[in-house]
N, CA, C and O atoms as a DFTB+ gen file, in Angstrom:
620 C
 N C O
     1  1     -92.954     108.601    -108.572
     2  2     -91.285     108.225    -108.776
     3  2     -90.623     107.471    -107.614
     4  3     -90.092     108.037    -106.658
     5  1     -90.705     106.114    -107.788
     6  2     -90.354     104.957    -106.598
     7  2     -88.667     104.909    -106.739
     8  3     -88.177     104.177    -105.879
     9  1     -87.926     105.376    -107.414
    10  2     -86.457     105.327    -107.708
    11  2     -85.760     105.867    -108.951
    12  3     -86.347     106.137    -110.000
    13  1     -84.633     105.979    -108.764
    14  2     -83.842     106.590    -109.831
    15  2     -83.003     105.690    -111.003
    16  3     -82.048     104.918    -110.917
    17  1     -83.703     106.096    -111.967
    18  2     -83.134     105.109    -112.961
    19  2     -81.808     105.447    -113.896
    20  3     -81.108     104.771    -114.650
    21  1     -81.813     107.029    -113.410
    22  2     -80.193     107.749    -114.235
    23  2     -79.536     108.160    -113.399
    24  3     -79.838     109.329    -113.163
    25  1     -78.562     107.707    -112.644
    26  2     -78.101     108.619    -111.783
    27  2     -76.986     109.407    -112.023
    28  3     -76.060     109.638    -111.247
    29  1     -77.145     109.800    -113.149
    30  2     -76.221     110.998    -114.111
    31  2     -77.015     111.890    -114.223
    32  3     -76.647     112.914    -114.798
    33  1     -78.335     111.788    -113.718
    34  2     -79.386     112.995    -114.305
    35  2     -79.802     113.867    -113.046
    36  3     -80.587     113.523    -112.163
    37  1     -79.216     114.891    -113.130
    38  2     -79.397     115.594    -111.582
    39  2     -81.073     116.012    -111.566
    40  3     -81.662     116.160    -110.496
    41  1     -81.604     116.143    -112.598
    42  2     -82.734     116.441    -112.673
    43  2     -84.048     115.430    -112.254
    44  3     -85.043     115.796    -111.629
    45  1     -83.822     114.307    -112.679
    46  2     -84.332     113.067    -112.195
    47  2     -83.834     113.133    -110.476
    48  3     -84.695     113.005    -109.605
    49  1     -82.984     113.256    -110.267
    50  2     -82.493     112.763    -109.141
    51  2     -83.231     113.933    -108.496
    52  3     -83.538     113.490    -107.389
    53  1     -83.651     115.095    -108.577
    54  2     -84.399     116.382    -107.741
    55  2     -85.611     116.205    -107.639
    56  3     -86.329     116.460    -106.672
    57  1     -86.084     115.440    -109.358
    58  2     -87.894     115.193    -108.853
    59  2     -87.832     114.167    -107.924
    60  3     -88.498     114.527    -106.953
    61  1     -87.295     112.912    -107.718
    62  2     -87.227     111.707    -106.711
    63  2     -86.885     111.923    -105.805
    64  3     -86.950     110.990    -105.004
    65  1     -86.345     113.143    -105.337
    66  2     -86.126     113.768    -103.970
    67  2     -87.090     114.468    -103.657
    68  3     -87.446     114.068    -102.548
    69  1     -87.935     115.551    -104.090
    70  2     -89.333     116.170    -104.177
    71  2     -89.941     115.183    -103.833
    72  3     -89.994     115.125    -102.605
    73  1     -90.645     114.015    -104.539
    74  2     -91.312     113.212    -104.336
    75  2     -91.285     112.783    -103.058
    76  3     -92.287     112.963    -102.367
    77  1     -90.146     112.146    -102.518
    78  2     -89.823     111.648    -101.478
    79  2     -90.196     112.083     -99.913
    80  3     -90.797     111.577     -98.965
    81  1     -89.457     113.368    -100.214
    82  2     -89.414     114.455     -99.529
    83  2     -91.099     115.297     -98.815
    84  3     -91.340     115.890     -97.764
    85  1     -91.907     114.948     -99.981
    86  2     -93.480     115.510     -99.740
    87  2     -94.209     114.399     -98.638
    88  3     -94.957     114.788     -97.741
    89  1     -93.881     113.033     -98.848
    90  2     -94.150     112.121     -97.962
    91  2     -93.627     112.330     -96.250
    92  3     -94.096     111.669     -95.323
    93  1     -92.481     113.480     -96.091
    94  2     -92.303     113.473     -94.908
    95  2     -92.898     115.327     -94.241
    96  3     -92.733     115.954     -93.194
    97  1     -93.534     115.556     -95.420
    98  2     -94.289     116.926     -94.659
    99  2     -93.214     118.205     -95.746
   100  3     -93.511     119.393     -95.616
   101  1     -92.553     117.991     -96.305
   102  2     -91.411     118.993     -96.835
   103  2     -92.242     119.616     -98.174
   104  3     -92.926     118.766     -98.744
   105  1     -92.273     120.665     -98.627
   106  2     -92.575     121.106     -99.693
   107  2     -91.605     121.622    -100.542
   108  3     -91.312     122.816    -100.602
   109  1     -90.957     120.470    -101.390
   110  2     -89.902     120.803    -102.306
   111  2     -90.492     120.680    -103.755
   112  3     -90.353     119.660    -104.430
   113  1     -91.230     121.910    -104.223
   114  2     -91.749     122.283    -105.384
   115  2     -91.152     122.901    -106.257
   116  3     -91.916     123.313    -107.129
   117  1     -90.277     123.109    -106.381
   118  2     -89.162     123.601    -107.340
   119  2     -89.369     125.437    -106.966
   120  3     -88.883     126.331    -107.660
   121  1     -89.786     125.541    -106.339
   122  2     -90.019     127.211    -106.355
   123  2     -89.181     127.977    -105.448
   124  3     -88.585     127.293    -104.615
   125  1     -88.950     129.513    -105.401
   126  2     -88.216     130.200    -104.881
   127  2     -88.556     130.018    -103.613
   128  3     -87.513     129.902    -102.971
   129  1     -89.701     129.914    -102.766
   130  2     -90.067     129.084    -101.355
   131  2     -89.866     128.592    -101.030
   132  3     -89.840     128.654     -99.801
   133  1     -89.420     127.346    -101.775
   134  2     -88.982     126.179    -100.993
   135  2     -87.825     126.404    -100.923
   136  3     -87.329     125.781     -99.984
   137  1     -86.792     127.282    -101.715
   138  2     -85.231     127.275    -101.262
   139  2     -85.183     128.221    -100.355
   140  3     -84.084     128.342     -99.814
   141  1     -86.284     129.160     -99.903
   142  2     -86.305     129.789     -98.752
   143  2     -86.353     129.460     -97.394
   144  3     -85.755     129.904     -96.415
   145  1     -87.357     128.417     -97.576
   146  2     -87.843     127.904     -96.205
   147  2     -87.638     126.525     -95.922
   148  3     -87.288     126.114     -94.816
   149  1     -87.904     125.640     -97.145
   150  2     -87.550     124.359     -97.156
   151  2     -86.185     123.653     -96.839
   152  3     -86.004     122.701     -96.079
   153  1     -85.252     124.348     -97.607
   154  2     -83.672     123.948     -97.583
   155  2     -83.478     124.019     -95.811
   156  3     -83.151     123.091     -95.072
   157  1     -83.773     125.321     -95.470
   158  2     -83.277     125.374     -93.931
   159  2     -83.835     124.550     -93.039
   160  3     -83.174     124.181     -92.069
   161  1     -85.520     124.012     -93.283
   162  2     -85.999     123.466     -92.263
   163  2     -85.238     121.753     -92.338
   164  3     -85.064     121.039     -91.350
   165  1     -84.861     121.372     -93.844
   166  2     -84.676     120.322     -93.755
   167  2     -83.212     119.855     -93.618
   168  3     -82.950     118.670     -93.414
   169  1     -81.995     121.071     -93.764
   170  2     -81.006     120.817     -93.292
   171  2     -81.077     121.105     -91.614
   172  3     -80.283     120.348     -91.056
   173  1     -81.633     121.780     -90.871
   174  2     -81.705     121.714     -89.686
   175  2     -82.471     120.215     -89.016
   176  3     -82.364     119.776     -87.871
   177  1     -83.287     119.629     -90.228
   178  2     -83.771     118.537     -89.292
   179  2     -82.706     117.160     -89.485
   180  3     -82.626     116.260     -88.649
   181  1     -82.022     117.207     -90.604
   182  2     -80.905     116.382     -91.185
   183  2     -79.645     116.624     -91.072
   184  3     -78.878     116.393     -92.006
   185  1     -79.184     117.189     -89.760
   186  2     -77.594     117.610     -89.948
   187  2     -76.757     117.020     -88.787
   188  3     -75.580     117.322     -88.587
   189  1     -77.414     116.225     -88.106
   190  2     -76.748     115.060     -87.444
   191  2     -76.759     113.690     -87.419
   192  3     -77.033     112.989     -86.446
   193  1     -76.375     113.241     -88.795
   194  2     -76.526     112.045     -89.598
   195  2     -75.272     111.509     -89.446
   196  3     -74.281     112.180     -89.161
   197  1     -75.282     109.929     -89.688
   198  2     -74.197     109.781     -90.376
   199  2     -73.192     110.067     -91.405
   200  3     -73.794     110.785     -92.204
   201  1     -72.021     109.904     -91.817
   202  2     -71.333     110.285     -92.830
   203  2     -72.002     109.646     -94.004
   204  3     -72.491     110.364     -94.876
   205  1     -72.036     108.826     -94.053
   206  2     -72.843     108.062     -95.318
   207  2     -74.257     108.295     -95.580
   208  3     -74.590     108.117     -96.752
   209  1     -75.217     108.671     -94.716
   210  2     -76.445     109.173     -94.881
   211  2     -76.221     110.820     -95.350
   212  3     -76.906     111.333     -96.234
   213  1     -75.198     111.515     -94.640
   214  2     -75.114     112.830     -94.921
   215  2     -74.879     112.889     -96.589
   216  3     -75.693     113.410     -97.352
   217  1     -73.642     112.272     -97.006
   218  2     -73.635     112.110     -98.333
   219  2     -74.259     112.283     -99.313
   220  3     -74.047     113.033    -100.266
   221  1     -75.642     111.081     -98.964
   222  2     -76.789     111.081     -99.793
   223  2     -77.549     112.001     -99.953
   224  3     -77.999     112.371    -101.038
   225  1     -77.871     112.677     -98.412
   226  2     -78.715     113.766     -98.601
   227  2     -78.028     115.089     -99.541
   228  3     -78.613     115.866    -100.295
   229  1     -77.007     115.036     -99.289
   230  2     -75.987     116.380     -99.603
   231  2     -76.042     115.908    -101.585
   232  3     -75.962     116.826    -102.401
   233  1     -76.148     114.793    -101.946
   234  2     -75.960     114.638    -103.597
   235  2     -77.490     114.859    -103.839
   236  3     -77.689     115.483    -104.882
   237  1     -78.671     114.501    -103.128
   238  2     -80.038     114.578    -103.510
   239  2     -80.418     116.362    -103.010
   240  3     -81.360     116.947    -103.544
   241  1     -79.748     116.886    -102.196
   242  2     -80.209     118.401    -101.876
   243  2     -79.456     119.462    -102.824
   244  3     -79.830     120.623    -102.989
   245  1     -78.355     118.876    -103.407
   246  2     -77.938     119.596    -104.570
   247  2     -78.529     119.534    -105.810
   248  3     -78.539     120.412    -106.672
   249  1     -79.135     118.186    -105.851
   250  2     -79.834     118.134    -107.393
   251  2     -80.863     119.115    -107.303
   252  3     -81.052     119.983    -108.155
   253  1     -81.706     118.926    -105.972
   254  2     -82.566     119.918    -105.425
   255  2     -82.554     121.524    -106.052
   256  3     -83.226     122.111    -106.900
   257  1     -81.458     121.883    -105.191
   258  2     -81.020     123.192    -105.353
   259  2     -80.937     123.718    -106.733
   260  3     -81.662     124.582    -107.226
   261  1     -79.997     123.107    -107.271
   262  2     -79.404     123.336    -108.524
   263  2     -80.425     123.248    -109.711
   264  3     -80.504     124.102    -110.594
   265  1     -81.147     122.194    -109.638
   266  2     -82.064     121.872    -110.386
   267  2     -83.637     122.976    -110.184
   268  3     -84.366     123.014    -111.176
   269  1     -83.980     123.623    -109.208
   270  2     -84.423     124.719    -108.744
   271  2     -84.255     125.875    -109.395
   272  3     -85.141     126.492    -109.986
   273  1     -82.300     126.401    -109.221
   274  2     -82.030     127.753    -109.756
   275  2     -81.844     127.275    -111.272
   276  3     -81.172     128.152    -111.815
   277  1     -82.065     126.536    -111.944
   278  2     -82.137     125.906    -113.271
   279  2     -83.670     126.635    -113.692
   280  3     -83.799     127.632    -114.403
   281  1     -84.578     125.985    -113.161
   282  2     -86.076     126.138    -113.651
   283  2     -86.380     127.736    -113.404
   284  3     -87.044     128.363    -114.229
   285  1     -85.854     128.356    -112.218
   286  2     -86.271     129.556    -111.954
   287  2     -85.434     130.516    -112.932
   288  3     -86.078     131.537    -113.174
   289  1     -84.323     130.483    -113.491
   290  2     -83.486     131.383    -113.625
   291  2     -82.766     130.952    -115.074
   292  3     -81.700     131.399    -115.497
   293  1     -83.565     130.042    -115.671
   294  2     -83.003     129.278    -116.666
   295  2     -81.562     129.141    -117.042
   296  3     -80.947     129.608    -118.001
   297  1     -81.203     128.435    -116.112
   298  2     -79.923     127.792    -116.046
   299  2     -79.885     126.331    -116.782
   300  3     -80.848     125.672    -117.174
   301  1     -79.017     126.136    -116.827
   302  2     -78.424     124.640    -117.376
   303  2     -77.216     124.128    -116.340
   304  3     -76.473     124.859    -115.685
   305  1     -77.228     122.652    -116.377
   306  2     -76.286     121.896    -115.273
   307  2     -75.326     121.407    -116.688
   308  3     -75.685     120.816    -117.707
   309  1     -74.059     121.890    -116.295
   310  2     -72.944     121.649    -116.287
   311  2     -71.910     120.267    -115.830
   312  3     -72.428     119.661    -114.892
   313  1     -70.999     119.845    -116.142
   314  2     -69.827     118.705    -115.593
   315  2     -70.536     117.750    -115.665
   316  3     -71.263     117.523    -116.632
   317  1     -70.437     117.013    -114.622
   318  2     -70.336     115.407    -114.277
   319  2     -71.446     115.432    -112.931
   320  3     -71.237     116.149    -111.952
   321  1     -72.331     114.771    -113.020
   322  2     -73.464     114.575    -111.797
   323  2     -73.686     112.979    -111.605
   324  3     -74.359     112.236    -112.318
   325  1     -73.174     112.758    -110.813
   326  2     -73.273     110.942    -110.500
   327  2     -74.119     111.003    -108.865
   328  3     -73.441     111.327    -107.890
   329  1     -75.428     110.709    -108.708
   330  2     -76.017     110.516    -107.606
   331  2     -75.605     109.802    -106.639
   332  3     -74.498     109.273    -106.734
   333  1     -76.263     109.650    -105.684
   334  2     -75.654     108.974    -104.043
   335  2     -75.963     107.307    -104.925
   336  3     -75.193     106.578    -104.300
   337  1     -76.402     106.737    -105.599
   338  2     -76.054     105.319    -105.412
   339  2     -75.978     105.217    -106.851
   340  3     -76.815     104.671    -107.571
   341  1     -75.029     105.721    -107.175
   342  2     -74.178     105.481    -108.414
   343  2     -73.159     104.449    -108.294
   344  3     -72.323     104.582    -107.400
   345  1     -73.107     103.403    -109.093
   346  2     -72.165     101.938    -108.685
   347  2     -70.492     102.564    -108.329
   348  3     -69.816     102.082    -107.420
   349  1     -70.088     103.510    -109.069
   350  2     -68.983     103.956    -109.022
   351  2     -68.588     105.200    -107.873
   352  3     -67.613     105.949    -107.828
   353  1     -69.427     105.109    -107.244
   354  2     -69.467     106.507    -106.187
   355  2     -70.011     107.860    -106.594
   356  3     -69.668     108.326    -107.681
   357  1     -70.966     108.631    -105.671
   358  2     -71.308     109.364    -106.344
   359  2     -70.338     111.115    -106.649
   360  3     -69.300     111.196    -105.993
   361  1     -70.612     112.139    -107.394
   362  2     -69.556     112.946    -107.503
   363  2     -70.589     114.275    -108.257
   364  3     -70.471     114.756    -109.384
   365  1     -71.323     114.528    -107.464
   366  2     -72.124     115.650    -107.691
   367  2     -71.446     117.041    -107.479
   368  3     -71.902     118.058    -108.002
   369  1     -70.420     117.036    -106.747
   370  2     -69.350     118.156    -106.635
   371  2     -68.798     118.444    -107.667
   372  3     -68.312     119.575    -107.650
   373  1     -68.624     117.724    -108.845
   374  2     -67.990     118.112    -109.920
   375  2     -69.151     118.786    -110.979
   376  3     -68.730     118.772    -112.136
   377  1     -70.009     119.155    -110.894
   378  2     -71.377     119.788    -111.581
   379  2     -71.270     121.211    -111.245
   380  3     -70.582     121.622    -110.311
   381  1     -71.920     121.909    -111.976
   382  2     -72.207     123.027    -111.795
   383  2     -73.317     123.300    -112.773
   384  3     -73.713     122.549    -113.664
   385  1     -73.853     124.778    -112.387
   386  2     -75.391     125.337    -112.758
   387  2     -74.390     126.584    -114.017
   388  3     -73.293     127.076    -113.754
   389  1     -75.008     126.762    -115.021
   390  2     -74.785     128.134    -115.815
   391  2     -75.440     128.697    -115.876
   392  3     -76.543     128.155    -115.799
   393  1     -75.452     130.039    -116.038
   394  2     -76.465     131.107    -116.200
   395  2     -75.973     132.345    -116.802
   396  3     -75.469     133.268    -116.163
   397  1     -76.151     132.313    -118.086
   398  2     -74.993     133.500    -118.956
   399  2     -73.648     133.096    -118.488
   400  3     -73.237     131.936    -118.518
   401  1     -73.140     133.883    -118.154
   402  2     -71.412     133.639    -117.525
   403  2     -71.198     133.413    -116.419
   404  3     -70.056     133.181    -116.022
   405  1     -72.423     133.426    -115.509
   406  2     -72.506     133.083    -114.496
   407  2     -72.178     131.487    -114.173
   408  3     -72.633     130.670    -114.973
   409  1     -71.497     131.059    -113.167
   410  2     -71.397     129.574    -112.947
   411  2     -71.260     129.300    -111.286
   412  3     -70.487     129.786    -110.459
   413  1     -72.133     128.504    -111.183
   414  2     -72.379     128.398    -109.341
   415  2     -72.356     127.253    -108.919
   416  3     -72.579     126.681    -109.986
   417  1     -72.235     126.241    -107.993
   418  2     -72.005     125.064    -107.705
   419  2     -73.005     124.948    -106.662
   420  3     -72.674     125.523    -105.626
   421  1     -74.011     124.434    -106.638
   422  2     -75.172     124.018    -105.689
   423  2     -74.454     123.132    -104.917
   424  3     -75.334     122.591    -104.248
   425  1     -73.312     122.608    -104.569
   426  2     -73.052     121.573    -103.436
   427  2     -72.630     122.337    -102.396
   428  3     -72.871     121.964    -101.248
   429  1     -71.648     124.016    -102.749
   430  2     -70.957     124.160    -102.016
   431  2     -71.186     124.386    -100.667
   432  3     -70.494     123.958     -99.743
   433  1     -72.640     125.390    -100.547
   434  2     -73.584     125.904     -99.373
   435  2     -73.580     124.381     -98.422
   436  3     -73.162     124.221     -97.276
   437  1     -74.067     123.590     -99.154
   438  2     -74.805     122.572     -98.404
   439  2     -73.690     121.558     -97.617
   440  3     -73.813     121.069     -96.494
   441  1     -72.326     121.368     -98.771
   442  2     -71.566     120.680     -98.069
   443  2     -70.586     120.986     -97.014
   444  3     -69.903     120.174     -96.389
   445  1     -70.619     122.869     -96.849
   446  2     -69.872     123.436     -95.881
   447  2     -70.948     123.504     -94.587
   448  3     -70.470     123.689     -93.468
   449  1     -72.281     123.367     -94.733
   450  2     -73.252     123.353     -93.656
   451  2     -72.990     122.417     -93.059
   452  3     -72.688     122.502     -91.869
   453  1     -73.034     121.173     -93.756
   454  2     -73.333     119.611     -93.108
   455  2     -71.831     119.629     -92.638
   456  3     -71.748     119.430     -91.426
   457  1     -70.788     119.789     -93.180
   458  2     -69.382     119.957     -92.504
   459  2     -69.037     121.184     -91.558
   460  3     -67.814     121.193     -91.420
   461  1     -69.649     122.266     -90.822
   462  2     -69.221     123.054     -90.384
   463  2     -70.568     123.296     -89.406
   464  3     -70.421     123.527     -88.205
   465  1     -71.826     123.224     -90.003
   466  2     -72.839     123.698     -88.984
   467  2     -73.515     124.668     -89.456
   468  3     -72.957     125.307     -90.349
   469  1     -74.824     125.076     -89.059
   470  2     -75.321     126.408     -88.957
   471  2     -74.803     127.742     -88.094
   472  3     -74.903     128.914     -88.457
   473  1     -74.215     127.235     -86.836
   474  2     -73.445     128.347     -86.514
   475  2     -72.185     129.263     -87.077
   476  3     -71.847     130.423     -86.842
   477  1     -71.615     128.176     -87.964
   478  2     -70.543     128.695     -89.034
   479  2     -71.019     129.283     -90.172
   480  3     -70.544     130.367     -90.512
   481  1     -71.742     128.840     -90.720
   482  2     -72.222     128.962     -92.220
   483  2     -73.735     129.826     -92.296
   484  3     -74.109     130.232     -93.396
   485  1     -74.290     129.991     -91.481
   486  2     -75.787     130.835     -91.478
   487  2     -76.543     129.873     -92.446
   488  3     -76.270     128.795     -92.973
   489  1     -77.770     130.852     -92.457
   490  2     -79.032     129.861     -93.303
   491  2     -78.799     129.962     -94.650
   492  3     -78.042     130.812     -95.118
   493  1     -79.619     128.849     -95.557
   494  2     -79.386     129.074     -96.921
   495  2     -80.360     130.137     -97.335
   496  3     -80.293     130.522     -98.502
   497  1     -81.369     130.728     -96.434
   498  2     -81.978     131.999     -96.963
   499  2     -80.944     133.036     -96.940
   500  3     -80.741     133.705     -97.954
   501  1     -80.016     133.295     -95.451
   502  2     -79.295     134.089     -96.179
   503  2     -78.097     134.372     -96.981
   504  3     -77.469     135.405     -97.213
   505  1     -77.940     132.854     -97.417
   506  2     -76.599     132.592     -98.166
   507  2     -77.693     132.996     -99.854
   508  3     -77.049     133.251    -100.871
   509  1     -78.967     132.997     -99.912
   510  2     -79.607     133.371    -101.219
   511  2     -79.780     134.822    -101.393
   512  3     -79.907     135.257    -102.538
   513  1     -79.799     135.697    -100.284
   514  2     -80.165     137.326    -100.318
   515  2     -79.048     137.949     -99.370
   516  3     -79.204     139.154     -99.570
   517  1     -78.272     137.852     -98.683
   518  2     -77.502     138.805     -97.887
   519  2     -76.016     138.145     -97.260
   520  3     -75.424     138.433     -96.220
   521  1     -75.732     137.313     -98.157
   522  2     -74.590     136.377     -97.545
   523  2     -73.031     137.537     -97.133
   524  3     -72.182     137.357     -96.260
   525  1     -73.123     138.476     -97.963
   526  2     -71.957     139.316     -97.402
   527  2     -71.887     139.928     -96.311
   528  3     -71.106     140.878     -96.251
   529  1     -72.657     139.572     -95.165
   530  2     -72.473     139.645     -93.656
   531  2     -71.681     138.292     -92.958
   532  3     -71.346     138.073     -91.794
   533  1     -71.542     137.494     -94.208
   534  2     -70.913     136.252     -93.461
   535  2     -69.164     136.521     -93.062
   536  3     -68.402     137.401     -93.462
   537  1     -68.982     135.608     -92.312
   538  2     -67.327     135.690     -92.405
   539  2     -66.302     134.056     -92.733
   540  3     -65.156     133.798     -92.366
   541  1     -67.170     133.302     -93.453
   542  2     -66.714     132.491     -94.266
   543  2     -66.358     132.286     -95.604
   544  3     -66.320     133.311     -96.285
   545  1     -66.173     131.564     -95.984
   546  2     -65.879     131.310     -97.467
   547  2     -66.371     132.025     -98.605
   548  3     -65.739     132.401     -99.592
   549  1     -67.940     132.200     -98.255
   550  2     -68.521     132.753     -99.482
   551  2     -68.650     134.333     -99.714
   552  3     -69.111     134.891    -100.710
   553  1     -68.055     135.000     -98.385
   554  2     -68.078     136.200     -98.622
   555  2     -67.543     136.999     -99.918
   556  3     -68.067     138.064    -100.244
   557  1     -66.809     136.610    -100.414
   558  2     -66.032     137.251    -101.633
   559  2     -66.556     136.996    -102.965
   560  3     -66.553     137.712    -103.966
   561  1     -67.074     135.648    -102.736
   562  2     -67.772     134.698    -103.701
   563  2     -69.074     135.587    -104.246
   564  3     -69.112     136.114    -105.358
   565  1     -70.133     135.650    -103.246
   566  2     -71.479     136.239    -103.561
   567  2     -71.756     137.310    -103.135
   568  3     -72.966     137.512    -103.040
   569  1     -70.923     138.326    -102.746
   570  2     -71.352     139.697    -102.214
   571  2     -72.626     139.636    -101.460
   572  3     -72.687     139.307    -100.275
   573  1     -73.621     139.961    -102.182
   574  2     -74.731     140.405    -101.493
   575  2     -75.746     139.096    -101.750
   576  3     -76.954     139.177    -101.975
   577  1     -75.166     138.206    -101.685
   578  2     -76.324     136.778    -102.135
   579  2     -76.325     136.297    -103.164
   580  3     -75.947     136.841    -104.202
   581  1     -76.838     134.966    -103.021
   582  2     -76.808     134.302    -104.884
   583  2     -77.689     134.806    -105.864
   584  3     -77.501     134.808    -107.080
   585  1     -78.730     135.262    -105.204
   586  2     -79.986     135.445    -106.233
   587  2     -79.564     137.385    -107.044
   588  3     -79.963     138.013    -108.025
   589  1     -78.773     137.593    -106.128
   590  2     -78.353     139.229    -106.622
   591  2     -77.055     139.114    -107.244
   592  3     -76.434     140.073    -107.701
   593  1     -76.597     137.715    -107.253
   594  2     -75.486     137.677    -108.296
   595  2     -75.902     137.242    -109.553
   596  3     -75.460     137.718    -110.599
   597  1     -76.870     136.212    -109.480
   598  2     -77.748     135.720    -110.639
   599  2     -77.848     136.467    -111.484
   600  3     -77.308     136.430    -112.590
   601  1     -78.996     137.713    -110.785
   602  2     -79.670     138.699    -111.363
   603  2     -78.892     140.008    -112.326
   604  3     -79.281     140.620    -113.320
   605  1     -77.514     140.095    -111.429
   606  2     -76.393     141.049    -112.033
   607  2     -76.139     140.035    -113.380
   608  3     -76.491     140.431    -114.491
   609  1     -75.578     138.855    -113.225
   610  2     -74.882     138.298    -114.414
   611  2     -75.883     138.134    -115.594
   612  3     -75.403     138.146    -116.727
   613  1     -77.177     137.988    -115.447
   614  2     -78.276     137.804    -116.462
   615  2     -77.851     139.178    -117.247
   616  3     -77.143     138.964    -118.231
   617  1     -78.146     140.490    -116.996
   618  2     -78.329     141.690    -117.731
   619  2     -77.554     141.621    -118.498
   620  3     -77.426     142.520    -119.329
């Protein structure tokens, strides 16, 4: 996949991101392991970039994280998603994932991490499993981590 044909399709954008990043040694294969390991590694390596580049990365990684959650937990994309090269600008932050009654905005952690850093936001792994130790914005929202929240909503 050499280009994104539909800037409003987060699935296509996620697949593009996965394909491109495999060239740089990342294993973004839509697995839980990729969320546990590769997201943190990618953020560590790409957190000190220009604001313009960070916006592009945020959009691409948002699509990847959201699409992986959809595939793993039978979620669906909702809202409006415009990718990083959309002619009228990107607005990936207006999209969310629905899994049963649970709604999740995959851009939240990424935008806070890129804006505030790892020291403030912690790792994506912690966000997945035990965010309740955080002192930041997600404490009440997630309780004991994103995956436990998803699983509790699916019952």
